[in-house]
Coordinates of C-alpha atoms in Angstrom, one line a residue:
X1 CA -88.8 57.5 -117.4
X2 CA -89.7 55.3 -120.1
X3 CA -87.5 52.7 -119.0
X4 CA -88.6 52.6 -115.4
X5 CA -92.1 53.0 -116.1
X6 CA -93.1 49.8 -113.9
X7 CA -91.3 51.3 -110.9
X8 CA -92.0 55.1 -111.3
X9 CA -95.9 55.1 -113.1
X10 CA -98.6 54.5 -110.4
X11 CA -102.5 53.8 -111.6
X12 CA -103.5 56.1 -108.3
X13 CA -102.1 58.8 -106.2
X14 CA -102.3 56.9 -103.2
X15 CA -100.1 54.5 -104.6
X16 CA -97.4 57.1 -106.0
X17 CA -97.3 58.8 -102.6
X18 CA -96.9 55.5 -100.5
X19 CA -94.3 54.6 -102.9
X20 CA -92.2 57.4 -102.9
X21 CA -93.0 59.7 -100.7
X22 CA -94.3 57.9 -97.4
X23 CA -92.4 60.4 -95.2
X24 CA -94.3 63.5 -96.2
X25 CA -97.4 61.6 -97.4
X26 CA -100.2 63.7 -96.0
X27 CA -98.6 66.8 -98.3
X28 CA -98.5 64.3 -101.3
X29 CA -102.4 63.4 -101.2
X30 CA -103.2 67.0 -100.4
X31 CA -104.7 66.2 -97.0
X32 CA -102.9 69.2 -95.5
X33 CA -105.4 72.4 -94.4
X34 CA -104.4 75.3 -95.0
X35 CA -101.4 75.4 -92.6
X36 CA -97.7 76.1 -93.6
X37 CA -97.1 73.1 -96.0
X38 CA -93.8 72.6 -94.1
X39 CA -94.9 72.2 -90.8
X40 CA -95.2 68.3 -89.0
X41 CA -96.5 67.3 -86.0
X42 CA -94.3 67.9 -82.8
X43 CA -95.4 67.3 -79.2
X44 CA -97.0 70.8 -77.7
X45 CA -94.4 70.5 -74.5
X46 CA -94.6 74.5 -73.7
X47 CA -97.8 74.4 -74.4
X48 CA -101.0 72.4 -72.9
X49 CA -98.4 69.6 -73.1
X50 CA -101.5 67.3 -73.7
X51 CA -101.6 66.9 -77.7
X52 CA -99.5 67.3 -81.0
X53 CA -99.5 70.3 -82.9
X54 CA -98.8 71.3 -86.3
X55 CA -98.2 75.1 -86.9
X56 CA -94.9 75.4 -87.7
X57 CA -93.7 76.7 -84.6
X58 CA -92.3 73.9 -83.3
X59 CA -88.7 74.6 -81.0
X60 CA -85.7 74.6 -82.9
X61 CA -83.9 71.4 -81.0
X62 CA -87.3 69.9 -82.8
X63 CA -86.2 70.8 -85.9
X64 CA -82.5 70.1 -85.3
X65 CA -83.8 66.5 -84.2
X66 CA -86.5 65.7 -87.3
X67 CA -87.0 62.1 -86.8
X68 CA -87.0 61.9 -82.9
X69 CA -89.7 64.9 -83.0
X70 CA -91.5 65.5 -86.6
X71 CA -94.0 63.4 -87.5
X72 CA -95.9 63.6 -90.8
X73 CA -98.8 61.8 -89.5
X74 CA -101.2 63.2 -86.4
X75 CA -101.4 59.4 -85.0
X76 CA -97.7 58.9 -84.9
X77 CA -96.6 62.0 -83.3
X78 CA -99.4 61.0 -80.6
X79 CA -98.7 57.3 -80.1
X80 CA -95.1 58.2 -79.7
X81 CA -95.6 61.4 -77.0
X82 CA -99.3 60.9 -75.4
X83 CA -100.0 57.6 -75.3
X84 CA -101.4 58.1 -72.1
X85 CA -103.8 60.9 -73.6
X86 CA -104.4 59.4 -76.7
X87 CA -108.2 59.8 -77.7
X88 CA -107.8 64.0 -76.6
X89 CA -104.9 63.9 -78.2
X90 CA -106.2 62.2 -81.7
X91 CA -109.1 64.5 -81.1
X92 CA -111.5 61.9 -80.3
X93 CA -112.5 61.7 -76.9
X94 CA -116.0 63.9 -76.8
X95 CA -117.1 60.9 -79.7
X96 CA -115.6 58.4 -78.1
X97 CA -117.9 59.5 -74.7
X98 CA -120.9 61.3 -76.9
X99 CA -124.0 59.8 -75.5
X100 CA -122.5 57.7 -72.7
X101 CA -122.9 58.6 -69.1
X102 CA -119.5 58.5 -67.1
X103 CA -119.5 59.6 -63.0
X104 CA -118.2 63.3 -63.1
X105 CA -116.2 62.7 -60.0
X106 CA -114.2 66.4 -60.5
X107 CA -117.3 68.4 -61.5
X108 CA -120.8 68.2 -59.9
X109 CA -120.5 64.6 -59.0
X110 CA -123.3 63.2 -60.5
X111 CA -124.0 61.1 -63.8
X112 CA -123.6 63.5 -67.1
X113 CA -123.6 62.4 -70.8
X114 CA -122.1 65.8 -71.9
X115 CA -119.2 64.2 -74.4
X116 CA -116.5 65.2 -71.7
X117 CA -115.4 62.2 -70.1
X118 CA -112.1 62.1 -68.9
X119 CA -109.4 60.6 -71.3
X120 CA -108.6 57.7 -68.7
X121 CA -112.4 56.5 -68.9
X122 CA -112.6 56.6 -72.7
X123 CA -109.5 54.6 -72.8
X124 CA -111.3 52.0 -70.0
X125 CA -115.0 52.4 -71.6
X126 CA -116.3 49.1 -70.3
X127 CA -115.1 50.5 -66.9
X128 CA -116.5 54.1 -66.6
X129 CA -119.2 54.6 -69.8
X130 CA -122.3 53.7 -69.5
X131 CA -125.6 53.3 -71.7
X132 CA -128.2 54.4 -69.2
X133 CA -128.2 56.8 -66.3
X134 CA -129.2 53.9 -63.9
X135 CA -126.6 52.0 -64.7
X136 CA -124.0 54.6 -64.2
X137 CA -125.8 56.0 -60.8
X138 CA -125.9 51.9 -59.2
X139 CA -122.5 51.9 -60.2
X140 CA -120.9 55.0 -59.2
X141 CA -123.2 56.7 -56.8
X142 CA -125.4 54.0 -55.0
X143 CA -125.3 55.6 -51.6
X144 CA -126.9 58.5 -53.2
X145 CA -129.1 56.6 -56.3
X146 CA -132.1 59.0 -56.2
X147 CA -130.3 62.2 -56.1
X148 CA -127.6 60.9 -59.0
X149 CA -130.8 60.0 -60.8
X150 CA -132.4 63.8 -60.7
X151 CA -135.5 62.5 -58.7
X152 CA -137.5 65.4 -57.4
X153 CA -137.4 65.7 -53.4
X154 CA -139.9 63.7 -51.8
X155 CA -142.5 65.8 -49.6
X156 CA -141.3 65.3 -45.8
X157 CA -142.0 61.9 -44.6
X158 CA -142.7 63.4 -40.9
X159 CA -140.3 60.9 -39.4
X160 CA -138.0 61.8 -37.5
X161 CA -134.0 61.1 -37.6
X162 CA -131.1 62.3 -35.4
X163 CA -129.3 65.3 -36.5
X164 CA -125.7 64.6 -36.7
X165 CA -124.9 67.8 -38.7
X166 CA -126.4 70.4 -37.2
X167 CA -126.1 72.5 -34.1
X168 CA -129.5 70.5 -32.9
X169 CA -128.1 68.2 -30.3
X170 CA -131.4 65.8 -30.9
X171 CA -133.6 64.4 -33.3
X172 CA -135.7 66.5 -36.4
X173 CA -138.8 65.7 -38.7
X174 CA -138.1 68.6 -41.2
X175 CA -137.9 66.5 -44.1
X176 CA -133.9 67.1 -44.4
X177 CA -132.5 64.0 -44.0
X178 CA -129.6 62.3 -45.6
X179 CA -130.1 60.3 -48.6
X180 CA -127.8 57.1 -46.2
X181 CA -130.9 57.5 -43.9
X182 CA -134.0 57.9 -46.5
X183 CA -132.3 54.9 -48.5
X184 CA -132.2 53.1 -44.8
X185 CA -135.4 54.0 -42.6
X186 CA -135.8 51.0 -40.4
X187 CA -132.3 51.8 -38.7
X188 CA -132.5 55.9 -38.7
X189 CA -136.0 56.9 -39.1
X190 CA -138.9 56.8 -36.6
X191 CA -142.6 57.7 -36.2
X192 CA -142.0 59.6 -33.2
X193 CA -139.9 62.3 -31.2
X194 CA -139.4 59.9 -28.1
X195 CA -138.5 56.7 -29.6
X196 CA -135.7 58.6 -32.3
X197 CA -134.0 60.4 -28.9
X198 CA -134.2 56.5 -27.2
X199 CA -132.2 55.4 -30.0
X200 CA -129.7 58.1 -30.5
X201 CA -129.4 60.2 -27.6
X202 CA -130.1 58.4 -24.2
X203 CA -127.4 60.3 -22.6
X204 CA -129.3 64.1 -23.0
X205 CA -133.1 62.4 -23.1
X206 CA -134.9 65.1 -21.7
X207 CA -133.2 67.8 -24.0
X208 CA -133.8 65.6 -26.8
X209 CA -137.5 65.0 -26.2
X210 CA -137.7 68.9 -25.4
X211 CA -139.2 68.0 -21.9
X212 CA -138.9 71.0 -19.2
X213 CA -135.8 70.1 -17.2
X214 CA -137.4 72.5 -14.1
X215 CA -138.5 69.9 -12.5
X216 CA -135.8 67.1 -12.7
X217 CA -135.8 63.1 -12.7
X218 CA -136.4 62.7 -8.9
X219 CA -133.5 59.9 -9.8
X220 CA -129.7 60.0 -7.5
X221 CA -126.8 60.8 -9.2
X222 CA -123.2 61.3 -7.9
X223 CA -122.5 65.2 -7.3
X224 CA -118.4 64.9 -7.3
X225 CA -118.3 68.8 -7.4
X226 CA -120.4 69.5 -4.6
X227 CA -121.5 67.9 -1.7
X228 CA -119.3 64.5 -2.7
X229 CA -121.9 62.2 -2.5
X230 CA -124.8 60.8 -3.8
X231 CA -127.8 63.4 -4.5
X232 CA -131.6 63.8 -6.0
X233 CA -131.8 65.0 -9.3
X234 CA -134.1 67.7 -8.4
X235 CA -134.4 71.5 -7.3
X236 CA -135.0 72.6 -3.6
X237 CA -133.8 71.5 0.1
X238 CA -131.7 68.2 0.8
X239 CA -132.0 65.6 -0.6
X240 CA -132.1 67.8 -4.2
X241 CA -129.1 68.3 -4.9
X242 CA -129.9 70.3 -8.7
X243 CA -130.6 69.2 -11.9
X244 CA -128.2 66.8 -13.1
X245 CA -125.8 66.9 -16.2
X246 CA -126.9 64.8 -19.4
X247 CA -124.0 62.6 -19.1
X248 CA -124.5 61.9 -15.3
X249 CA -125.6 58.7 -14.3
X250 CA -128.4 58.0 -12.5
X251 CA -129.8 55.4 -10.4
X252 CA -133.6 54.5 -8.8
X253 CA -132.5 55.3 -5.1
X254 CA -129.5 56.8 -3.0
X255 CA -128.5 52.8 -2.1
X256 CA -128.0 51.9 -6.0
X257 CA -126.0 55.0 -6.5
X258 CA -124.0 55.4 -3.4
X259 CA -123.2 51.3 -3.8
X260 CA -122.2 51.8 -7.5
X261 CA -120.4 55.5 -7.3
X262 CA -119.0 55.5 -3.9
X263 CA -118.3 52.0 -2.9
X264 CA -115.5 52.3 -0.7
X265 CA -117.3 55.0 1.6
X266 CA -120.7 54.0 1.2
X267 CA -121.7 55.3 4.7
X268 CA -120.5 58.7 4.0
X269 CA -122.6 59.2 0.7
X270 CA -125.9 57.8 2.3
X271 CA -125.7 60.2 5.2

């Protein structure tokens, strides 16, 4: 020994195990837990398949195969097999996204800061981790900024809007708007009843307006089912020829209608 003392005597540990024992360096320092003292990383393919493992059970073509497989070192064994999963793999994705807020597109779709990003935005941190909640909410959910912000639901405004989802064919003022239509008024919201079903539903006015349809328009329409002409939009003897549909058209007099509806037979339809 004495003879190769510059080459074989080391001042530190660190430098005795880099020197001659690099390939199983971890075991050297004494770094290891308490797991088998044999056992190296090896990519957990039967398993989660998502991070490297190190309990000894690796499969035997792993074993048969030590230097395409084994790796003394967590980092290596991850750089090599899940690069693409890295900071899960390395076990530091919940630090790398502790604190930040990140748009939890999978889960309740809202802002979170809960340490669970996904591994592909704490690999792109400047793209999907934010420092505030407003910035992640004008960033990911815009269309939707109060709501992603946990803003308590406003008392209802009164106005109304037209009601696109439900089984209402007209407009409402119950408050339950969409949050495209609260974060847009001038276009969807109005102060009353009348102008909203102007806007939105000039084909079914009366319905819309909730106006008794008993007593009709008093305006011509063409009846192609019945009597095959022009008729009054109105109940009782001729000219009434019933209440017309909502997607009828309908004209001032008999002339307008008969002119626009029945052109090539005018006579016929203003008999």
């Amino acid at each position: 020994m004495d003879s190769a003392a510059g080459t074989n005597m080391h001042s530190t540990l660190d430098s005795c195990c880099s020197a001659h024992f690099a390939w199983n360096y971890d075991v050297c320092m004494g770094k290891l837990d308490e797991t088998c003292v044999r056992a190296f990383w090896y990519p957990d393919w039967e398993g989660e398949n998502i991070k490297c493992k190190r309990d000894g059970n690796e499969p035997l073509y792993m074993t048969d195969n030590p230097t395409m497989y084994m790796f003394n070192q967590k980092k290596d064994c991850c750089a090599e097999h899940y690069s693409w999963n890295l900071a899960e793999c390395m076990g530091t994705a919940a630090s790398t996204s502790a604190g930040k807020y990140y748009p939890d597109w999978l889960g309740d779709n809202m802002c979170k800061n809960d340490g669970a990003a996904p591994t592909y935005m704490t690999l792109n941190p400047t793209m999907w981790l934010h420092d505030t909640l407003s910035d992640c909410c004008t960033k990911n959910y815009g269309w939707k900024m109060k709501a992603c912000m946990g803003a308590s639901a406003p008392a209802s405004s009164g106005l109304y809007y037209p009601d696109w989802s439900g089984d209402n064919e007209g407009c409402l003022a119950d408050g339950n708007e969409p949050q495209y239509m609260v974060s847009n008024p001038s276009m969807w919201m109005f102060d009353t009843l009348t102008a909203c079903c102007e806007k939105f539903y000039p084909f079914n006015l009366l319905a819309c307006t909730g106006a008794s349809p008993s007593a009709g328009t008093n305006k011509f329409y063409m009846d192609w089912i019945g009597a095959n002409k022009c008729v009054q939009d109105c109940v009782g003897a001729a000219p009434c020829g019933g209440l017309a549909d909502s997607w009828d058209v309908k004209y001032d007099t008999k002339i307008e209608c008969c002119d626009e509806m029945m052109a090539w037979d005018p006579k016929t339809c203003k008999a």
